[in-house]
Coordinates of C-alpha atoms and ligand atoms in Angstrom, one line a residue:
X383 CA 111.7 47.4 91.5
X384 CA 111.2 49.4 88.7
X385 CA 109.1 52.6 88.8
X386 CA 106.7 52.8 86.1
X387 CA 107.5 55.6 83.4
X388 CA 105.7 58.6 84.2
X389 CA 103.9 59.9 81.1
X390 CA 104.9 63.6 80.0
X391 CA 101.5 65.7 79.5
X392 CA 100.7 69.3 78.8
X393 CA 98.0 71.0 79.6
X394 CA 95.5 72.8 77.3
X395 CA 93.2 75.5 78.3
X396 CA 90.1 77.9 76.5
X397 CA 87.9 79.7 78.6
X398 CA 84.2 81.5 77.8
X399 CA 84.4 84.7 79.5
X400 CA 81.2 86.2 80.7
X401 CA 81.6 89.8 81.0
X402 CA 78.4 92.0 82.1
X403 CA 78.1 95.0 80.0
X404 CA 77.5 98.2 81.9
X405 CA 74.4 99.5 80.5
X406 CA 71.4 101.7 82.3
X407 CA 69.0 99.5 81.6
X408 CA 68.8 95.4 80.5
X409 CA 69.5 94.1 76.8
X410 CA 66.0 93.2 76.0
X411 CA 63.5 95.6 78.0
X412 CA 63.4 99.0 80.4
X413 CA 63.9 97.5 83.8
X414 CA 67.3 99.1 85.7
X415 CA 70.2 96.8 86.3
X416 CA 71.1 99.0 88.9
X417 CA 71.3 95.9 91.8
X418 CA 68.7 95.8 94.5
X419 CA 68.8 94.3 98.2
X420 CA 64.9 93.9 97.1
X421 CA 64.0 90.5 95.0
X422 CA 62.2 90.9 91.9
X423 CA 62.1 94.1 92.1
X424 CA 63.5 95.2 88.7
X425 CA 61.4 92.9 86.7
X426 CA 58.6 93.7 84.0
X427 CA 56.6 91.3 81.7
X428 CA 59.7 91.0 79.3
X429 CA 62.8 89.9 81.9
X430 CA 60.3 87.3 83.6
X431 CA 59.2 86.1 80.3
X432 CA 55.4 86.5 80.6
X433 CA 53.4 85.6 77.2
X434 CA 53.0 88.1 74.7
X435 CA 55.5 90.5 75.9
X436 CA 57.9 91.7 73.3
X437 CA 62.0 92.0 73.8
X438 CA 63.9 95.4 71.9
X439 CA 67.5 95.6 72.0
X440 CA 69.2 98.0 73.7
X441 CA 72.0 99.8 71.4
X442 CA 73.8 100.8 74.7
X443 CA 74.8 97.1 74.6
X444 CA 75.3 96.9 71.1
X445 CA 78.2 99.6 71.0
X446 CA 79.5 98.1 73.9
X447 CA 80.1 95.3 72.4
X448 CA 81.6 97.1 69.1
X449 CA 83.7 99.1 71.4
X450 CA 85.1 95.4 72.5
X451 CA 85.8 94.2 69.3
X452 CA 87.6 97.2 68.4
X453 CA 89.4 96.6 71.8
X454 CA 90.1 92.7 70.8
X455 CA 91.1 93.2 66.7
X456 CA 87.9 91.3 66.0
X457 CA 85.7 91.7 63.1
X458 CA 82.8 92.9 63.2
X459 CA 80.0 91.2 60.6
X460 CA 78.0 93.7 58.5
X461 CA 74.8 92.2 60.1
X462 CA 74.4 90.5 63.2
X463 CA 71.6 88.2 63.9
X464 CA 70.1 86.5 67.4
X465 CA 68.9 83.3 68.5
X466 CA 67.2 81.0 70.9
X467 CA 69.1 78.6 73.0
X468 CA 66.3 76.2 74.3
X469 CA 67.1 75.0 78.0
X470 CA 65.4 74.8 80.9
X471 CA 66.4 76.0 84.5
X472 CA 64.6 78.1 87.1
X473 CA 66.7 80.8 86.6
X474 CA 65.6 80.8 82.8
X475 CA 62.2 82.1 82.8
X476 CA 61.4 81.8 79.3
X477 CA 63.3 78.2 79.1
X478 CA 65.4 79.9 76.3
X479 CA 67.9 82.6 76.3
X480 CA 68.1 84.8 73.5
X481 CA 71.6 84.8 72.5
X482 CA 74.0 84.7 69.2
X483 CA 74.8 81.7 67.3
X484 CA 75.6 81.9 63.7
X485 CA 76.6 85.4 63.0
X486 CA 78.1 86.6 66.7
X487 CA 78.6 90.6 67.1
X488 CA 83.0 90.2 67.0
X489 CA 84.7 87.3 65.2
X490 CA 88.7 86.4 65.5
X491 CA 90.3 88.9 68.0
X492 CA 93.4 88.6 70.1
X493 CA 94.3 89.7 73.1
X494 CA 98.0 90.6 73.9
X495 CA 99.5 90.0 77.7
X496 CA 101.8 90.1 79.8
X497 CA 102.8 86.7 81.8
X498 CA 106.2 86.1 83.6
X499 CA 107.5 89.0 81.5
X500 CA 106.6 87.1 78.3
X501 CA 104.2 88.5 75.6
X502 CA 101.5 86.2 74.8
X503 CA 99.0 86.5 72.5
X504 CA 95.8 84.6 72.5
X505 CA 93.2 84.1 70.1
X506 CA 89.5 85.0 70.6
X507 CA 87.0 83.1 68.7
X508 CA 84.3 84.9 69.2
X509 CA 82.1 87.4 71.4
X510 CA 78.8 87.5 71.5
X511 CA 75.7 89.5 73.2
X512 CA 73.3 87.6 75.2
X513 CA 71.1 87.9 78.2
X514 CA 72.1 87.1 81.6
X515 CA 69.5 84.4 83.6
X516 CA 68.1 85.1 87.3
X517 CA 70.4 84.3 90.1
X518 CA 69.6 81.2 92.6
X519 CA 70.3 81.0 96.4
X520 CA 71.1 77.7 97.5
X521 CA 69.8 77.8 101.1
X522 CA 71.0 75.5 104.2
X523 CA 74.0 74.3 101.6
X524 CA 75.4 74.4 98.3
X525 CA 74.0 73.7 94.8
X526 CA 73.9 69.9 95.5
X527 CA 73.1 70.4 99.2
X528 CA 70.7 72.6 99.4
X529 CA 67.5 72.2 101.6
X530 CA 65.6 74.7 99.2
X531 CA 66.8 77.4 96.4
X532 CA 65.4 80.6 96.1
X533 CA 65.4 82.7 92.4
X534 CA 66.0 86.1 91.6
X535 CA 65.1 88.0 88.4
X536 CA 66.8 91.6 89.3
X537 CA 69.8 89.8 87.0
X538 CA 67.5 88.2 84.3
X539 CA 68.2 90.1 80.8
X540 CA 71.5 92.2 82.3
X541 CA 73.4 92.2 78.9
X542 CA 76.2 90.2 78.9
X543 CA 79.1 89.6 76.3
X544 CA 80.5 86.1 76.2
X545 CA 83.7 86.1 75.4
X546 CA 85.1 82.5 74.0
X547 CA 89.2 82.2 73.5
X548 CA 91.1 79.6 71.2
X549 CA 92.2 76.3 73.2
X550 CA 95.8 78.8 73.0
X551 CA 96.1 78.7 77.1
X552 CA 99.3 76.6 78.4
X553 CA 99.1 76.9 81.7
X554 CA 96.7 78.5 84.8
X555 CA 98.7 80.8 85.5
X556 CA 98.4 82.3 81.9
X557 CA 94.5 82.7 82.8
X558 CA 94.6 84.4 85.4
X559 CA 97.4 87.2 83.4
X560 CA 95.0 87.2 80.9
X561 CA 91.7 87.4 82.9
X562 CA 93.5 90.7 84.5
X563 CA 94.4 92.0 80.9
X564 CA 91.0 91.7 79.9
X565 CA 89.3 93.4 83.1
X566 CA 91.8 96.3 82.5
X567 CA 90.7 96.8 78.9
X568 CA 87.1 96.8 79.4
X569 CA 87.4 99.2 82.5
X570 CA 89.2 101.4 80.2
X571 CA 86.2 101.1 77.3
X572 CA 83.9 101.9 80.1
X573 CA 81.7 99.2 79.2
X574 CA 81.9 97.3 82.7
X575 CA 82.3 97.7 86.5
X576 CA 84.6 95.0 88.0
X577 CA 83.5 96.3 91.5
X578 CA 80.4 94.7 90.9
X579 CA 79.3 91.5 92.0
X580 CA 79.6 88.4 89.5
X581 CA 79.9 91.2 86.7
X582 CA 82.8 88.7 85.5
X583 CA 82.3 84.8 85.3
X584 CA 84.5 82.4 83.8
X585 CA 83.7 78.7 82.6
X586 CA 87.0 77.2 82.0
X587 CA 87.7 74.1 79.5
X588 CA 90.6 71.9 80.1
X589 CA 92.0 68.8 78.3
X590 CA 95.1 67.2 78.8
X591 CA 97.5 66.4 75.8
X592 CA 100.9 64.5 75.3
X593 CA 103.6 66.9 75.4
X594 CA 105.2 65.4 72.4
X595 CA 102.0 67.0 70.8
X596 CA 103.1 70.5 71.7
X597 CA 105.4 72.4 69.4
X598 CA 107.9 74.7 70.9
X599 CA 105.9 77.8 69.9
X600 CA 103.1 76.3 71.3
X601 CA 101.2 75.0 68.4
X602 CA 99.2 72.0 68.8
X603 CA 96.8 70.5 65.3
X604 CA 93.4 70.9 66.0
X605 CA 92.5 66.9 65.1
X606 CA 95.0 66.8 68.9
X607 CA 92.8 69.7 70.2
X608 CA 89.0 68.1 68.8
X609 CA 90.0 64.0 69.9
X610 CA 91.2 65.4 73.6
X611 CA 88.4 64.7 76.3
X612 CA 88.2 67.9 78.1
X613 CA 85.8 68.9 81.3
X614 CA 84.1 72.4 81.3
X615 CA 84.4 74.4 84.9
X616 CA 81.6 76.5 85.7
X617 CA 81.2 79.1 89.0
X618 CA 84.7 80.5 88.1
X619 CA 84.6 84.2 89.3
X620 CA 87.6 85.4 90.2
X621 CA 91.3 86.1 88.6
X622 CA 92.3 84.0 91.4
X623 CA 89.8 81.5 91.5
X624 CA 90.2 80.7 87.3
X625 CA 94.2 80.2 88.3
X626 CA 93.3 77.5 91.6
X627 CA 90.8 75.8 89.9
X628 CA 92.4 75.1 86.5
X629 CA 95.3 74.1 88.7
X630 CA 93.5 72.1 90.6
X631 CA 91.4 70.5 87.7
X632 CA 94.9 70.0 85.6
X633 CA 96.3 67.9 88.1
X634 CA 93.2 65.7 88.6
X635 CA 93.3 64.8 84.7
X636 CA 97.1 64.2 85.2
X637 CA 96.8 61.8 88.0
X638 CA 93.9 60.1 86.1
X639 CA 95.6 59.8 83.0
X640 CA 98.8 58.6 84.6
X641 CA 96.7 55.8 86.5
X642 CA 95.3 54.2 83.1
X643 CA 92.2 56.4 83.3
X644 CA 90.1 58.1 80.8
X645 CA 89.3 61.6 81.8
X646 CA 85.6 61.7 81.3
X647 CA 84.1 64.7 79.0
X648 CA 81.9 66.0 81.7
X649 CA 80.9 69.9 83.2
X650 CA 82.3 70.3 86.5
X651 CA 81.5 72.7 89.6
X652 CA 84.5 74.7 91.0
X653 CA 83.9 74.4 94.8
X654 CA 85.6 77.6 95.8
X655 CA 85.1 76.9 99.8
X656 CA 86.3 73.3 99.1
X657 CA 89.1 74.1 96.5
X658 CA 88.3 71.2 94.8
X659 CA 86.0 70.9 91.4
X660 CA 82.8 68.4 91.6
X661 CA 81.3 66.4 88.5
X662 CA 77.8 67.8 87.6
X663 CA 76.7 66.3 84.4
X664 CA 77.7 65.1 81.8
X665 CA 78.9 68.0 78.5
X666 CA 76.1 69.1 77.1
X667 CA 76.3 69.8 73.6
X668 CA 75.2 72.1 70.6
X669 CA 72.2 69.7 69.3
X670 CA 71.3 69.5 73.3
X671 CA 69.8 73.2 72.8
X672 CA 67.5 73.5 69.2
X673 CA 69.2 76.8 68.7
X674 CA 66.8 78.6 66.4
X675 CA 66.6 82.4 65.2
X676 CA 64.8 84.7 67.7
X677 CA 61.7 85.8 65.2
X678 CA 61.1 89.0 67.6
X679 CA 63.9 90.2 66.7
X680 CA 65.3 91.4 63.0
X681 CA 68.6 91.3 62.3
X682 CA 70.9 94.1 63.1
X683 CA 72.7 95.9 60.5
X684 CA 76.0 96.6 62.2
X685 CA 78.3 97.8 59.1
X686 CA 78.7 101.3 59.8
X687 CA 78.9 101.0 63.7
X688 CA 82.4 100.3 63.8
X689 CA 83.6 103.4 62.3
X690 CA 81.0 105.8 64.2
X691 CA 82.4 104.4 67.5
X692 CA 85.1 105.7 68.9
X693 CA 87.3 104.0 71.4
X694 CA 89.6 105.4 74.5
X695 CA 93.3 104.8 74.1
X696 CA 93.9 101.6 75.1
X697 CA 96.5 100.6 78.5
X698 CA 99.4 99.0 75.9
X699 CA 99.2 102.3 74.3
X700 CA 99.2 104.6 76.8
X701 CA 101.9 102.9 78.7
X702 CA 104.2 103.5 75.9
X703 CA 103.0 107.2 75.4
X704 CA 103.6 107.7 79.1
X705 CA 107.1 106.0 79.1
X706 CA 108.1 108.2 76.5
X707 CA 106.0 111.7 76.9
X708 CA 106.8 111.9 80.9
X709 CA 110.3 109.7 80.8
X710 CA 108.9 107.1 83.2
X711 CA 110.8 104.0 83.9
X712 CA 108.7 100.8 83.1
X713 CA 107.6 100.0 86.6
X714 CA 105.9 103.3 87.6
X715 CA 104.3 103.6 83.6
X716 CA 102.7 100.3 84.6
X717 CA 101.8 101.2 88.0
X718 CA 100.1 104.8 86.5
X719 CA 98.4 102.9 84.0
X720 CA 96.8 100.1 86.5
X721 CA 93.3 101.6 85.7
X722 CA 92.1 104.0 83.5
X723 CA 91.2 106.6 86.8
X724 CA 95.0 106.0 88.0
X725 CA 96.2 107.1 84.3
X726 CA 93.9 110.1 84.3
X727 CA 94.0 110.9 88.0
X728 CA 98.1 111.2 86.9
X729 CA 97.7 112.9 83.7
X730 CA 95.4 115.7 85.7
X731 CA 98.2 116.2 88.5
X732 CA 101.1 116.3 85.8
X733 CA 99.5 118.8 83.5
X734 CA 99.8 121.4 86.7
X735 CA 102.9 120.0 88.3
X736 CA 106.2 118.6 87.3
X737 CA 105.7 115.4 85.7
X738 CA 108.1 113.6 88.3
X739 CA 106.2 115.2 91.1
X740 CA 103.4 113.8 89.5
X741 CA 104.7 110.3 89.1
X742 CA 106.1 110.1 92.9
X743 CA 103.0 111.1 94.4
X744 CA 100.3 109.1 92.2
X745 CA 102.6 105.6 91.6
X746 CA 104.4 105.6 94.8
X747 CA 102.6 108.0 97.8
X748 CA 99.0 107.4 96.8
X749 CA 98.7 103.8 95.5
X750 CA 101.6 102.5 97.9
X751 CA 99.0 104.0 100.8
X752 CA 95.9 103.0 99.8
X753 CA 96.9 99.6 98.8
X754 CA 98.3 99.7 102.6
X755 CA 94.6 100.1 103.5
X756 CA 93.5 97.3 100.9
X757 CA 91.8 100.5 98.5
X758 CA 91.2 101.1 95.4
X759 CA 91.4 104.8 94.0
X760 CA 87.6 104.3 93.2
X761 CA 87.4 104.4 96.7
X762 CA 88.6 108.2 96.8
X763 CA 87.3 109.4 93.9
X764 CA 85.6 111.9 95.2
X765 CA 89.1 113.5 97.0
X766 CA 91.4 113.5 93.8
X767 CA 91.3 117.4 94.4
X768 CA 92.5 117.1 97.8
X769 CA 94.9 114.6 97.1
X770 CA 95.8 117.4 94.1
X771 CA 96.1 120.0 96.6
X772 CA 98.1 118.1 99.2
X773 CA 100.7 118.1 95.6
X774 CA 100.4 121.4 95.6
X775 CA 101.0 122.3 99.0
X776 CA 104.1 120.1 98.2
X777 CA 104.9 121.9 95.0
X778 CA 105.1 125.2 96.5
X779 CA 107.1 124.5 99.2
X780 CA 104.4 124.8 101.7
X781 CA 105.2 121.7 103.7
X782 CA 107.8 118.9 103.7
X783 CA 107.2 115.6 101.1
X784 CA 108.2 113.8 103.9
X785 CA 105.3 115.5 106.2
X786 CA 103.2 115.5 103.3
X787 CA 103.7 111.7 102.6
X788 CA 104.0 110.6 105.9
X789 CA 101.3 112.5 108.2
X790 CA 99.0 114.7 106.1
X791 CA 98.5 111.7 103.2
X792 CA 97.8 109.0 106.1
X793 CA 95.7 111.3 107.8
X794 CA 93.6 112.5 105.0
X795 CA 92.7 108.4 104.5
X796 CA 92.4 107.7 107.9
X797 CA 90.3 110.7 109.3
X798 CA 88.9 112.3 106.0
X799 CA 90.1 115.7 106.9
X800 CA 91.2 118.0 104.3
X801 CA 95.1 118.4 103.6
X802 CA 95.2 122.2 104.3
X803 CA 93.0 121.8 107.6
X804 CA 96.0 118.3 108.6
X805 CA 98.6 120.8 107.8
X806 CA 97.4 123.7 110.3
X807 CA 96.4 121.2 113.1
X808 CA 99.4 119.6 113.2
X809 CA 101.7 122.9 112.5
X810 CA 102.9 121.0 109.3
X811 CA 103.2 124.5 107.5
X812 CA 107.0 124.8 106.7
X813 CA 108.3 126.9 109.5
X814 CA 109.7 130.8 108.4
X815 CA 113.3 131.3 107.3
X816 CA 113.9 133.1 110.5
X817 CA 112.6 130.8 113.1
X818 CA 115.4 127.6 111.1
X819 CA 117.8 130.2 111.9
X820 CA 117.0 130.6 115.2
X821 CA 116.5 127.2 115.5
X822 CA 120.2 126.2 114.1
X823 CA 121.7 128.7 116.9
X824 CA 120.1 127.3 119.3
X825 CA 121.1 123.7 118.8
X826 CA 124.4 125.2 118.2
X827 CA 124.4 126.8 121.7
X828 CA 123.0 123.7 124.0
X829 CA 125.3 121.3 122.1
X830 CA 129.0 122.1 123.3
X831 CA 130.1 118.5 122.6
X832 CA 128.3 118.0 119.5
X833 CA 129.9 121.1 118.3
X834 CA 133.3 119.9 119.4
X835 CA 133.1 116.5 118.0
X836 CA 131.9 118.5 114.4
X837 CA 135.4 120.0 114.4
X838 CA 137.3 117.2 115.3
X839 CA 135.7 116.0 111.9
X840 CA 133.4 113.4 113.3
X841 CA 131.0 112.8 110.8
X842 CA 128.2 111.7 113.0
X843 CA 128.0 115.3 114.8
X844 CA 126.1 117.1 111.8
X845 CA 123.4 114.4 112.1
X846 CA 122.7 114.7 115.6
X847 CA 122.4 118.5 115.2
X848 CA 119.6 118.5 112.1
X849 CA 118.1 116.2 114.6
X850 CA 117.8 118.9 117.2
X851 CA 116.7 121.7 115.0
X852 CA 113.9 118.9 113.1
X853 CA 112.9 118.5 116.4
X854 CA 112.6 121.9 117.4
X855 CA 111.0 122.5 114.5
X856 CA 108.4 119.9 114.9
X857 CA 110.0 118.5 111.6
X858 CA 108.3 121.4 109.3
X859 CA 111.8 122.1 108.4
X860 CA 113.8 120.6 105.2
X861 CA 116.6 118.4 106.5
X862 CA 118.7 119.6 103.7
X863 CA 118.6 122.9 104.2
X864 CA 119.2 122.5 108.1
X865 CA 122.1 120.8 106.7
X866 CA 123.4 123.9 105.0
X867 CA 122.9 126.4 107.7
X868 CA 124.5 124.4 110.6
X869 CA 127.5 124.1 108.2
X870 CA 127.7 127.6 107.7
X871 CA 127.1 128.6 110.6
X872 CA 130.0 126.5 112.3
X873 CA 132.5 127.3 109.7
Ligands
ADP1048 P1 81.7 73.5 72.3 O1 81.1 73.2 71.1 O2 81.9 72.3 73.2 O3 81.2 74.7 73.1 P2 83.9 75.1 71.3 O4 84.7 74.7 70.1 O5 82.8 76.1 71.0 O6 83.2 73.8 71.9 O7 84.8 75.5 72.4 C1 84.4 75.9 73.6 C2 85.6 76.2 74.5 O8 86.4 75.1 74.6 C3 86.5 77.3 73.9 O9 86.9 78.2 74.9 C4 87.7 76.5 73.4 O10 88.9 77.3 73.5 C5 87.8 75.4 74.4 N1 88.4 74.2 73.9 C6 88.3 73.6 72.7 N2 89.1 72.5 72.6 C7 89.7 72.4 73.8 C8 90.7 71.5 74.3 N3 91.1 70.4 73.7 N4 91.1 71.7 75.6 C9 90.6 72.7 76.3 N5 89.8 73.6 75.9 C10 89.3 73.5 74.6
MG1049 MG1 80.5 76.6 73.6
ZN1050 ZN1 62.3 93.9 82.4

């Protein structure tokens, strides 16, 4: 029998990114959004939405923002304006949020990645400023399940910047290089923790297309893009979790689509535990909300802000500079680059030691052991000047790298003990000229046969003696040197 003809479909992906801005206090009033084991704690009259109280914005979040569209190429209007989006949800205490609409703070950016070696470039529409609802437990189950749900307003009015990209995603995999692009440039702006919890959320939209429809640069016409019926996923909020869900969610319109189905335009729940994605309602749309201007607020004149703000040097760039300035090979420029701390944490070591000293002992030593541990280097922040010292202990020649690497380093992030203090207590401190000496005639005298086989020119011999002398050294000597001295001495 004849199998029916399988239908060749791509996949087309945007995404709205909500990133939360790290700012003292929240967009629209004084409360901390430092987090809180306490419940509505860090509330006020403003965040829970009481009559009569009054929002002002907080410029921290503004020139965050600005700092981002410098970040993204986007422009950034001469006035910027805010609005209400009418809805209502527990976690929503006014039953709007006041957010942007018509005039957003950053318009047409790109972001440039990296994917399977492959450049990509993908188009932002837009960024805007808005305030972040309360958060809901879901107790004794999930959002659907749940016997009761508790709310939180700590969260309510944390500024957040919504991110939303063109439809210019191909494939999950794609996301998820870009979701780690973007992370890396707002850590280096400084405008946002990814250590925190939920500081990055990710609603994902996803239509599937006839691949006749895609060009081969990737170009599909928008009337394609508009007619497709696409699901929104919400509760996205990891790298990883954007990448199995929009997997997950692709193949679901596939199957439907190559059954005779329409694929419903509908929001969807990612189910993380379940790694499956859940119909919730159907797509909301714009007319849904009675978007209207927020009258307690004027607008913002942002023309000159883009020129008074100054941004850092940006990863792209200062991968290139470090390639070339420090004649790093293209793996360890990326590794030193990761984060902005591993880029300065390398600079500071490399403007007091040799650059390739540097390089070895931040890209490979350093990252390559606390990544062992599953840590970060914001996790020993406050040791980079021990780590420094163990370089410099290692720098002038006043223990072994291999010692260094392999027992002071380990020990340092396994006990918390100081380098110099590892080095004493373990007799790590390069032994005296004299005593290798000694050393090498000793071996020399207790090994008759060793020294025999040496001269009958069997290459093995030499290795077995460094041995002895490491060992009687308690390995605080250098191999190579051992080397040199047994040869001379046996000549
Ligand atoms: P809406 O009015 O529904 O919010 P937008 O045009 O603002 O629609 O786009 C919202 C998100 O949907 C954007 O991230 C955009 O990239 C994405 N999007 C638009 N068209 C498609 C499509 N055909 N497939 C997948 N995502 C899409
Ligand atoms: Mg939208
Ligand atoms: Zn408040």
């Amino acid at each position: 029998m004849a199998q029916a003809q399988e239908r060749e479909l791509a996949v087309v992906i945007g995404l709205e990114v909500h990133v939360q801005l790290e700012t003292a206090t929240k967009i629209f009033c004084g409360c901390s959004t430092e987090g809180s084991e306490e419940p509505n704690t860090r509330t006020c009259p403003v965040c829970l939405g009481l009559p009569g109280a009054l929002p002002v914005l907080n410029e921290g979040a503004v020139e965050a923002a600005v700092k981002v569209g410098k970040a993204i190429n986007a422009d950034v209007p001469e006035r910027t304006r805010f609005h209400r989006k009418n809805y209502y949800y527990p976690d929503l205490p006014k039953n709007f949020q006041i957010t942007q609409y018509d005039a957003p703070i950053c318009q047409d950016g790109e972001l440039e990645f990296t994917v399977e070696s492959q450049r990509r470039t993908v188009g932002i529409e837009r960024a805007h400023l808005e305030e972040d609802p309360g958060s809901l437990q879901h107790k004794g189950g999930s959002i659907d399940t749940a016997e009761y749900t508790l709310v939180d307003y700590n969260r309510a009015g944390t500024p957040l910047l919504e991110i939303v990209t063109e439809p210019d995603f191909r494939a999950a995999d794609e996301v998820r290089a870009f979701l780690a692009k973007l992370e890396e440039v707002l850590e280096y702006l400084g405008v946002f923790d990814p250590e925190r919890d939920g500081s990055l959320r990710i609603d994902a939209n996803l239509s599937v297309v006839e691949a006749g429809e895609v060009g081969d640069d990737g170009h599909i016409d928008d009337d394609i893009l508009e007619s497709a019926n696409r699901t929104e996923v919400k509760n996205i909020s990891s790298h990883k979790g954007a990448e199995k869900a929009l997997a997950y969610e692709a193949q679901r319109q596939k199957n439907a689509i190559q059954r005779g189905r329409a694929v419903e335009q509908e929001t969807r729940h990612w189910d993380e535990s379940r790694g499956i994605t859940v119909s919730m309602r159907s797509k909301e749309e714009e007319k849904d909300y009675r978007y209207f201007r927020e009258a307690d607020l004027p607008p913002l004149e942002v023309a000159d802000w883009k020129e008074r703000i100054d941004i850092p040097e940006l990863p792209d760039a200062r991968r290139e500079r470090f390639r070339e300035e420090y004649d790093l090979s293209d793996e360890a420029a990326d590794k030193l680059t990761s984060t902005k701390q591993v880029a300065d944490f390398f600079e500071d070591v490399a403007s007091e030691f040799d650059a390739n000293l540097a390089a070895t002992w931040v890209a490979d030593n350093l990252l390559g052991e606390l990544n062992y541990r599953d840590m970060a280097i914001t996790d020993v922040d406050h040791r980079l000047d021990e780590i420094k010292r163990l370089v410099e202990l290692v720098a002038t020649d006043e223990i072994t790298a291999k010692n260094a690497r392999e027992t002071v380093l380990r020990d340092m992030l396994d006990d918390g003990t100081d380098p110099d203090t590892i080095a004493e207590e373990e007799g790590l401190g390069k032994t005296d000229e004299g005593a290798v000496q000694q050393a090498v005639e000793d071996a020399i005298e207790e090994n008759p046969d060793a020294v025999e086989d040496y001269h009958a020119g069997e290459g093995g011999a030499i290795n077995f003696l460094v041995g002895q002398v490491m060992q009687k050294t308690g390995g605080s000597a250098d191999p190579g040197d051992v080397n040199q001295l047994l040869r001379e001495e046996l000549e």
